[in-house]
């Protein structure tokens, strides 16, 4: 490696202070490490050196023992006590006694202390420590650079330990503020004052300031340290000023200390040093160091231990493991660790092209695991430490490369042994009642080595046995996962479970805690959390004093509980790094100045340093309970959410939950049904077999859904025939999988799976419901209560106007009541205006239940959803939200518009359903089971809100996907609820409902309107229209006719359809649907013109005295012109000045009148009416037309396109103009969703942040939040928050074979193919930042003919016409033959060659496959060969019925028949709807 650049000042200082030959140490300082001294550490109390540690003195401890208070301190810690000096090689420093031993960090008592005690005394590490002594001796601050892992921090700890230096530790994040580093305001006795923070404490008291994660802090925060680092000076908020020691001592010659104190001058200790720890940027993610800050540090690269250093350590840890195996493990860590270095070198292989971090301590953990469990499968052990198949699940090539490396090192086993490496926990031996910490013993057997003797390992445990019911169902995979968790727990490792939604993570953790008698402390994580929220929460006492309350994680650490970090995938990137010292070393510095230290070290402070419990308490030093463990839960990482960074992967051992096998799912079914057999149960099991290999997760039942379906089916079978049970099963599957709102391809696949399983499905149109289904009691309203106490709740029971004679709604409410009786929470989901609120209110009115109501929206936060915090008389007061009131009092909580709130907000409802929800004010909402366990653990409830047994939730949400574009509430937590689809009534029911609202309106009119609305809804379902017209609009229309019978039908229709009058495409379809039922409305008079309205006014006998009726526009067009150009591209609406404006006149723009031509500059379009467009003189119209023709001619000359070519292109374009607009609407909706803004916190202006109320009271300034487009957390550029910066990559494969040209005369198939190409090119124009598409063709000549390359779409009409001409020429002149199969195979392979958000392949062809003996099933297999690629075939032409036959033979949802170009946009709509939710 080249020598790093050094400041001349530092070089001179180093040279002048060398204690031996001046050149050799300096060479060692800047060049690669060389062995030029003996590699020993000397601590001297006299003139003769005494060796305190060397490699030969290392003794390995039993790898299966539990940490205890009797573990001995490190050799360095013992040697440093009482020593006067320290020597490493040729560098010596004098030691001073510390006055606060609790502030001196130490490795003894930390996790893996023995391993690191020896590692840090290896010659490699001694070089680093010697360098640190050099820097300390000459007063320079240090920056240790290296990859992720605890080595840098433990090296800094060892430096402080061996020099007996007190230290202040702080972990930086992007949320770190100035008040976290310098001074923070606190309030006591109604007065505010400043409290020194870590930087000031370290500077004034001569401590070492350790700053970890320097690359994570925002760039404008750390420069506040610049002057302190350079000149040892800093101004403080309380008016004091830190002064360099030399300057202060000189001032003492002229002033007394009291005078300097009065001046506010504070001396910085000469022993103050800063050790910064950082990862290099690049290759790691983060902020590069500000140059002024960087120049103030001396840097050193800290490398992971080499192979020669690791091997003796591994042999000491695992003496019974073979040396070759340990060598291979160490070699693997070296190979994969290289991935963390910069990939700029020319000799980097594919494996090393980006970081592939093997944990820094991974080889130690593997060795210990193999020593403790000698027959464990090596690959299983490695997969727990380094789960590369989960980390890189979207990159098969990378997995293959790592597999290849493992295979070469003989570390890859062909047999799958599960997460426990083949071991099975057989028996738990109870703990001794007086033992501390409590310990159980587990007896293990090996599943494949029966002759091996059983193994017994001790494990830490809790002391709170769990009683009551459990939701755990013992299946083969679940038990295998539990064994893996127990094995990692026996190895003293914290665990992270990775599994998809509904895979049973929560259930497994509960069973794990039950087996080990652990009380759990669940900590639900979400995106709005800051680094403070992870550790402590700021609040006030009853007297208004500010205090800090611990988070559930800190409570668990203090009390010895099992901390469950739920949803770690939702946290902002890098936030988990603030707890890495707690996870890795069981040590933590908190915001209130208190510290958590390992239990062993806490005991030794008493035994060896003589500190009393009172002194430790006064110093706010508390032990981490030795039984404390952490289990993290998350989903597997994805490209759009790679949250498992290199740092996070160092914190845990991982277990990836497999998708439940059919055997496991049958086990769950058996747990519900027992031994009872039936045709419905067999059909359910056949459906599970059908869905086993389905890659689309929406077509699979989660475990929670499976239990719900099986339980309801079992209840149904008790009083139903086999046929009725099969019908009920079909309805249950459709309801739980929400098939009503699935994309068309997925819905077809589900229907075929259900059909193949032999499950019957009922026609849920409500006119087919037998009268007996709706019981007479359905519409009866039950009294809320006859008791005087509950009569006070009558005002909370909904009272709604509702017509009870609609069969569909009655059946819906019956099903809701059945779920209510089973204790289920309900989810009502449907389009807008279908009556979700009315159904919910009428349901609660009938049952007499009190209701609490809350409506969510874009700005809803977790805090506002749960509690409302206010400052009253200087105290923080929490007002309960409707959610808390409902949970406490047993009311029903109705949550409206659940799809409008951010996903991380609604996700907290899962904790409430599970019976454990953390409130922002520190309280918990707990179910009775959790309360019982809490009472058994601590003897009291604490500050908890018990959940009333009658509490229920009814959640209302719009359907997922386009055009609503809210969050996917069903996909996020739908399986926690009993889901019910609320749809528009059937035809007869809707007529009856409308007649109830308008009894005086003609039934013929009502029937016609109901039929017209039904036709419009059908078009919306098919994707032709974007707006799903609902019963709400029909009801409002009838109300108008009922109230104003003198108004015409056109007047009433205008109220509903005015929104569509400005869109020619929508207007045509609305007029068409109305015409079908007899409403003949002229296109020109669909929106009444000004003249028509004036006639109505003139015809009225009673003139109005005042009218706000205004003409559409009083401005007249004066003459066409281009208009001025606005360089800022601000939107201009109306007027006649600016080019590119909308809704104006005279200028080139959009949506106006009198302009010469259209000009779209990307701003929103405001369309004036057709009547106003016609309101211009003939002269101006002719002038504008002439100017437009001249501009067109100039534009054609500019792109070298003749008028003939323009007319030729128009023949294709005009055929698909409507379809282009339709498809662009879909793409624009998707793009607008991805550009939603997010909250930025710690701002100086904006809206008051409810999480910063205490900071505001205490006087801090950055207490606001504001909305803006989300920025990259490290580089400041904008990015889409959920979708990342990756595009969707699409490859269109067009059939340009000779058959397209030959049969064109018969059915115009080539014409439709070219129109489809125009549709694609025009629709995707302008969406280059979101989509990257290419167009290729295939014919008898070749399977891949390039027309449009990725990233190079055609820029204008001429280029698009040239592509059409190329496609036509290929079809006319190519050789006969077909390459459909080869083209599909190449397209699937080609589309994934570059990283993307999603991959699509759309093959557009005729159905002429049989002629070339092509099997449709083979084509379907090729399109679905890569699970990353969504492949589809669109057949646009067919002889006889070939296309439909092929569609049926291909996999469900993979093929579409579009014999009319007009149907292609709806097909693309169906294909892309599934991606809108991602």
PDB file of N, CA and C in Angstrom, residues 1191-1252:
ATOM      1  N   UNK A1191     -45.085  26.134 -37.836  1.00  0.00           N
ATOM      2  CA  UNK A1191     -44.197  25.586 -36.814  1.00  0.00           C
ATOM      3  C   UNK A1191     -43.982  24.092 -37.024  1.00  0.00           C
ATOM      4  N   UNK A1192     -45.058  23.378 -37.462  1.00  0.00           N
ATOM      5  CA  UNK A1192     -44.928  21.950 -37.731  1.00  0.00           C
ATOM      6  C   UNK A1192     -43.946  21.726 -38.873  1.00  0.00           C
ATOM      7  N   UNK A1193     -44.059  22.531 -39.916  1.00  0.00           N
ATOM      8  CA  UNK A1193     -43.157  22.382 -41.050  1.00  0.00           C
ATOM      9  C   UNK A1193     -41.715  22.638 -40.618  1.00  0.00           C
ATOM     10  N   UNK A1194     -41.524  23.683 -39.770  1.00  0.00           N
ATOM     11  CA  UNK A1194     -40.183  23.983 -39.287  1.00  0.00           C
ATOM     12  C   UNK A1194     -39.654  22.842 -38.424  1.00  0.00           C
ATOM     13  N   UNK A1195     -40.544  22.263 -37.612  1.00  0.00           N
ATOM     14  CA  UNK A1195     -40.123  21.165 -36.734  1.00  0.00           C
ATOM     15  C   UNK A1195     -39.765  19.925 -37.542  1.00  0.00           C
ATOM     16  N   UNK A1196     -40.528  19.645 -38.593  1.00  0.00           N
ATOM     17  CA  UNK A1196     -40.235  18.497 -39.439  1.00  0.00           C
ATOM     18  C   UNK A1196     -38.902  18.673 -40.153  1.00  0.00           C
ATOM     19  N   UNK A1197     -38.639  19.914 -40.585  1.00  0.00           N
ATOM     20  CA  UNK A1197     -37.348  20.172 -41.217  1.00  0.00           C
ATOM     21  C   UNK A1197     -36.222  19.991 -40.206  1.00  0.00           C
ATOM     22  N   UNK A1198     -36.518  20.382 -38.960  1.00  0.00           N
ATOM     23  CA  UNK A1198     -35.511  20.280 -37.908  1.00  0.00           C
ATOM     24  C   UNK A1198     -35.129  18.832 -37.647  1.00  0.00           C
ATOM     25  N   UNK A1199     -36.113  17.929 -37.697  1.00  0.00           N
ATOM     26  CA  UNK A1199     -35.818  16.512 -37.448  1.00  0.00           C
ATOM     27  C   UNK A1199     -35.733  15.738 -38.758  1.00  0.00           C
ATOM     28  N   UNK A1200     -35.657  16.486 -39.860  1.00  0.00           N
ATOM     29  CA  UNK A1200     -35.498  15.858 -41.169  1.00  0.00           C
ATOM     30  C   UNK A1200     -36.647  14.899 -41.450  1.00  0.00           C
ATOM     31  N   UNK A1201     -37.880  15.363 -41.203  1.00  0.00           N
ATOM     32  CA  UNK A1201     -39.063  14.534 -41.398  1.00  0.00           C
ATOM     33  C   UNK A1201     -40.009  15.256 -42.348  1.00  0.00           C
ATOM     34  N   UNK A1202     -40.357  14.603 -43.434  1.00  0.00           N
ATOM     35  CA  UNK A1202     -41.226  15.229 -44.426  1.00  0.00           C
ATOM     36  C   UNK A1202     -42.674  15.181 -43.959  1.00  0.00           C
ATOM     37  N   UNK A1203     -43.523  15.977 -44.629  1.00  0.00           N
ATOM     38  CA  UNK A1203     -44.942  15.960 -44.295  1.00  0.00           C
ATOM     39  C   UNK A1203     -45.541  14.580 -44.551  1.00  0.00           C
ATOM     40  N   UNK A1204     -45.074  13.913 -45.589  1.00  0.00           N
ATOM     41  CA  UNK A1204     -45.563  12.569 -45.879  1.00  0.00           C
ATOM     42  C   UNK A1204     -45.238  11.617 -44.733  1.00  0.00           C
ATOM     43  N   UNK A1205     -43.986  11.723 -44.213  1.00  0.00           N
ATOM     44  CA  UNK A1205     -43.606  10.861 -43.088  1.00  0.00           C
ATOM     45  C   UNK A1205     -44.425  11.175 -41.852  1.00  0.00           C
ATOM     46  N   UNK A1206     -44.699  12.445 -41.644  1.00  0.00           N
ATOM     47  CA  UNK A1206     -45.508  12.825 -40.488  1.00  0.00           C
ATOM     48  C   UNK A1206     -46.912  12.245 -40.608  1.00  0.00           C
ATOM     49  N   UNK A1207     -47.492  12.311 -41.812  1.00  0.00           N
ATOM     50  CA  UNK A1207     -48.821  11.742 -42.028  1.00  0.00           C
ATOM     51  C   UNK A1207     -48.794  10.228 -41.848  1.00  0.00           C
ATOM     52  N   UNK A1208     -47.702   9.588 -42.272  1.00  0.00           N
ATOM     53  CA  UNK A1208     -47.588   8.133 -42.117  1.00  0.00           C
ATOM     54  C   UNK A1208     -47.549   7.751 -40.643  1.00  0.00           C
ATOM     55  N   UNK A1209     -46.813   8.526 -39.861  1.00  0.00           N
ATOM     56  CA  UNK A1209     -46.762   8.223 -38.425  1.00  0.00           C
ATOM     57  C   UNK A1209     -48.114   8.478 -37.771  1.00  0.00           C
ATOM     58  N   UNK A1210     -48.797   9.532 -38.225  1.00  0.00           N
ATOM     59  CA  UNK A1210     -50.104   9.857 -37.646  1.00  0.00           C
ATOM     60  C   UNK A1210     -51.108   8.733 -37.846  1.00  0.00           C
ATOM     61  N   UNK A1211     -50.975   7.996 -38.941  1.00  0.00           N
ATOM     62  CA  UNK A1211     -51.922   6.900 -39.191  1.00  0.00           C
ATOM     63  C   UNK A1211     -51.834   5.848 -38.079  1.00  0.00           C
ATOM     64  N   UNK A1212     -50.640   5.649 -37.561  1.00  0.00           N
ATOM     65  CA  UNK A1212     -50.497   4.720 -36.438  1.00  0.00           C
ATOM     66  C   UNK A1212     -50.849   5.398 -35.112  1.00  0.00           C
ATOM     67  N   UNK A1213     -50.354   6.628 -34.952  1.00  0.00           N
ATOM     68  CA  UNK A1213     -50.538   7.289 -33.670  1.00  0.00           C
ATOM     69  C   UNK A1213     -51.998   7.593 -33.385  1.00  0.00           C
ATOM     70  N   UNK A1214     -52.728   8.047 -34.397  1.00  0.00           N
ATOM     71  CA  UNK A1214     -54.130   8.406 -34.172  1.00  0.00           C
ATOM     72  C   UNK A1214     -54.962   7.199 -33.742  1.00  0.00           C
ATOM     73  N   UNK A1215     -54.510   5.999 -34.099  1.00  0.00           N
ATOM     74  CA  UNK A1215     -55.257   4.795 -33.721  1.00  0.00           C
ATOM     75  C   UNK A1215     -55.104   4.461 -32.236  1.00  0.00           C
ATOM     76  N   UNK A1216     -54.048   4.984 -31.626  1.00  0.00           N
ATOM     77  CA  UNK A1216     -53.799   4.628 -30.226  1.00  0.00           C
ATOM     78  C   UNK A1216     -53.698   5.864 -29.327  1.00  0.00           C
ATOM     79  N   UNK A1217     -54.149   7.015 -29.810  1.00  0.00           N
ATOM     80  CA  UNK A1217     -54.044   8.233 -28.999  1.00  0.00           C
ATOM     81  C   UNK A1217     -54.721   8.069 -27.647  1.00  0.00           C
ATOM     82  N   UNK A1218     -55.935   7.533 -27.687  1.00  0.00           N
ATOM     83  CA  UNK A1218     -56.674   7.341 -26.430  1.00  0.00           C
ATOM     84  C   UNK A1218     -55.952   6.366 -25.523  1.00  0.00           C
ATOM     85  N   UNK A1219     -55.434   5.280 -26.102  1.00  0.00           N
ATOM     86  CA  UNK A1219     -54.752   4.268 -25.289  1.00  0.00           C
ATOM     87  C   UNK A1219     -53.439   4.807 -24.703  1.00  0.00           C
ATOM     88  N   UNK A1220     -52.764   5.686 -25.455  1.00  0.00           N
ATOM     89  CA  UNK A1220     -51.540   6.297 -24.930  1.00  0.00           C
ATOM     90  C   UNK A1220     -51.858   7.120 -23.687  1.00  0.00           C
ATOM     91  N   UNK A1221     -52.900   7.943 -23.758  1.00  0.00           N
ATOM     92  CA  UNK A1221     -53.278   8.740 -22.599  1.00  0.00           C
ATOM     93  C   UNK A1221     -53.641   7.850 -21.417  1.00  0.00           C
ATOM     94  N   UNK A1222     -54.320   6.766 -21.739  1.00  0.00           N
ATOM     95  CA  UNK A1222     -54.744   5.849 -20.686  1.00  0.00           C
ATOM     96  C   UNK A1222     -53.542   5.239 -19.960  1.00  0.00           C
ATOM     97  N   UNK A1223     -52.568   4.746 -20.720  1.00  0.00           N
ATOM     98  CA  UNK A1223     -51.403   4.122 -20.121  1.00  0.00           C
ATOM     99  C   UNK A1223     -50.525   5.149 -19.414  1.00  0.00           C
ATOM    100  N   UNK A1224     -50.437   6.345 -19.958  1.00  0.00           N
ATOM    101  CA  UNK A1224     -49.637   7.387 -19.306  1.00  0.00           C
ATOM    102  C   UNK A1224     -50.234   7.780 -17.959  1.00  0.00           C
ATOM    103  N   UNK A1225     -51.558   7.727 -17.844  1.00  0.00           N
ATOM    104  CA  UNK A1225     -52.187   8.005 -16.554  1.00  0.00           C
ATOM    105  C   UNK A1225     -51.708   7.013 -15.500  1.00  0.00           C
ATOM    106  N   UNK A1226     -51.627   5.754 -15.897  1.00  0.00           N
ATOM    107  CA  UNK A1226     -51.158   4.729 -14.955  1.00  0.00           C
ATOM    108  C   UNK A1226     -49.717   5.005 -14.551  1.00  0.00           C
ATOM    109  N   UNK A1227     -48.862   5.301 -15.526  1.00  0.00           N
ATOM    110  CA  UNK A1227     -47.456   5.538 -15.230  1.00  0.00           C
ATOM    111  C   UNK A1227     -47.270   6.805 -14.408  1.00  0.00           C
ATOM    112  N   UNK A1228     -48.045   7.858 -14.694  1.00  0.00           N
ATOM    113  CA  UNK A1228     -47.944   9.094 -13.920  1.00  0.00           C
ATOM    114  C   UNK A1228     -48.388   8.872 -12.481  1.00  0.00           C
ATOM    115  N   UNK A1229     -49.418   8.060 -12.275  1.00  0.00           N
ATOM    116  CA  UNK A1229     -49.881   7.782 -10.917  1.00  0.00           C
ATOM    117  C   UNK A1229     -48.803   7.083 -10.125  1.00  0.00           C
ATOM    118  N   UNK A1230     -48.134   6.131 -10.762  1.00  0.00           N
ATOM    119  CA  UNK A1230     -47.048   5.418 -10.088  1.00  0.00           C
ATOM    120  C   UNK A1230     -45.908   6.357  -9.765  1.00  0.00           C
ATOM    121  N   UNK A1231     -45.573   7.252 -10.709  1.00  0.00           N
ATOM    122  CA  UNK A1231     -44.464   8.162 -10.482  1.00  0.00           C
ATOM    123  C   UNK A1231     -44.782   9.158  -9.384  1.00  0.00           C
ATOM    124  N   UNK A1232     -46.030   9.657  -9.326  1.00  0.00           N
ATOM    125  CA  UNK A1232     -46.382  10.625  -8.293  1.00  0.00           C
ATOM    126  C   UNK A1232     -46.320  10.002  -6.922  1.00  0.00           C
ATOM    127  N   UNK A1233     -46.667   8.715  -6.810  1.00  0.00           N
ATOM    128  CA  UNK A1233     -46.587   8.050  -5.503  1.00  0.00           C
ATOM    129  C   UNK A1233     -45.142   7.948  -5.043  1.00  0.00           C
ATOM    130  N   UNK A1234     -44.235   7.677  -5.974  1.00  0.00           N
ATOM    131  CA  UNK A1234     -42.838   7.504  -5.579  1.00  0.00           C
ATOM    132  C   UNK A1234     -42.192   8.819  -5.180  1.00  0.00           C
ATOM    133  N   UNK A1235     -42.839   9.961  -5.494  1.00  0.00           N
ATOM    134  CA  UNK A1235     -42.260  11.254  -5.162  1.00  0.00           C
ATOM    135  C   UNK A1235     -42.901  11.883  -3.932  1.00  0.00           C
ATOM    136  N   UNK A1236     -43.584  11.098  -3.118  1.00  0.00           N
ATOM    137  CA  UNK A1236     -44.149  11.631  -1.897  1.00  0.00           C
ATOM    138  C   UNK A1236     -43.048  12.186  -0.999  1.00  0.00           C
ATOM    139  N   UNK A1237     -43.354  13.293  -0.362  1.00  0.00           N
ATOM    140  CA  UNK A1237     -42.371  13.913   0.518  1.00  0.00           C
ATOM    141  C   UNK A1237     -42.425  13.291   1.902  1.00  0.00           C
ATOM    142  N   UNK A1238     -41.349  13.510   2.664  1.00  0.00           N
ATOM    143  CA  UNK A1238     -41.237  12.929   3.999  1.00  0.00           C
ATOM    144  C   UNK A1238     -40.875  14.045   4.975  1.00  0.00           C
ATOM    145  N   UNK A1239     -40.956  13.699   6.260  1.00  0.00           N
ATOM    146  CA  UNK A1239     -40.634  14.674   7.307  1.00  0.00           C
ATOM    147  C   UNK A1239     -39.125  14.737   7.524  1.00  0.00           C
ATOM    148  N   UNK A1240     -38.614  15.967   7.617  1.00  0.00           N
ATOM    149  CA  UNK A1240     -37.242  16.212   8.039  1.00  0.00           C
ATOM    150  C   UNK A1240     -37.291  16.803   9.440  1.00  0.00           C
ATOM    151  N   UNK A1241     -36.543  16.199  10.356  1.00  0.00           N
ATOM    152  CA  UNK A1241     -36.575  16.634  11.746  1.00  0.00           C
ATOM    153  C   UNK A1241     -35.308  17.422  12.101  1.00  0.00           C
ATOM    154  N   UNK A1242     -35.274  17.939  13.316  1.00  0.00           N
ATOM    155  CA  UNK A1242     -34.155  18.762  13.803  1.00  0.00           C
ATOM    156  C   UNK A1242     -33.951  19.997  12.931  1.00  0.00           C
ATOM    157  N   UNK A1243     -35.056  20.638  12.560  1.00  0.00           N
ATOM    158  CA  UNK A1243     -35.005  21.819  11.720  1.00  0.00           C
ATOM    159  C   UNK A1243     -35.179  23.078  12.558  1.00  0.00           C
ATOM    160  N   UNK A1244     -34.697  24.208  12.018  1.00  0.00           N
ATOM    161  CA  UNK A1244     -34.844  25.485  12.721  1.00  0.00           C
ATOM    162  C   UNK A1244     -36.152  26.173  12.452  1.00  0.00           C
ATOM    163  N   UNK A1245     -36.877  25.764  11.402  1.00  0.00           N
ATOM    164  CA  UNK A1245     -38.185  26.320  11.082  1.00  0.00           C
ATOM    165  C   UNK A1245     -39.097  25.194  10.623  1.00  0.00           C
ATOM    166  N   UNK A1246     -40.381  25.470  10.569  1.00  0.00           N
ATOM    167  CA  UNK A1246     -41.343  24.481  10.106  1.00  0.00           C
ATOM    168  C   UNK A1246     -42.437  24.245  11.126  1.00  0.00           C
ATOM    169  N   UNK A1247     -42.981  23.034  11.144  1.00  0.00           N
ATOM    170  CA  UNK A1247     -44.011  22.667  12.109  1.00  0.00           C
ATOM    171  C   UNK A1247     -43.347  22.135  13.380  1.00  0.00           C
ATOM    172  N   UNK A1248     -43.956  22.447  14.511  1.00  0.00           N
ATOM    173  CA  UNK A1248     -43.408  21.978  15.776  1.00  0.00           C
ATOM    174  C   UNK A1248     -43.429  20.453  15.819  1.00  0.00           C
ATOM    175  N   UNK A1249     -42.290  19.866  16.160  1.00  0.00           N
ATOM    176  CA  UNK A1249     -42.160  18.416  16.254  1.00  0.00           C
ATOM    177  C   UNK A1249     -42.648  17.978  17.629  1.00  0.00           C
ATOM    178  N   UNK A1250     -43.715  17.134  17.655  1.00  0.00           N
ATOM    179  CA  UNK A1250     -44.269  16.717  18.942  1.00  0.00           C
ATOM    180  C   UNK A1250     -43.281  15.920  19.773  1.00  0.00           C
ATOM    181  N   UNK A1251     -42.264  15.352  19.112  1.00  0.00           N
ATOM    182  CA  UNK A1251     -41.250  14.610  19.863  1.00  0.00           C
ATOM    183  C   UNK A1251     -40.206  15.523  20.491  1.00  0.00           C
ATOM    184  N   UNK A1252     -40.287  16.832  20.223  1.00  0.00           N
ATOM    185  CA  UNK A1252     -39.289  17.770  20.725  1.00  0.00           C
ATOM    186  C   UNK A1252     -39.904  18.794  21.681  1.00  0.00           C
TER     187      UNK A1252
END
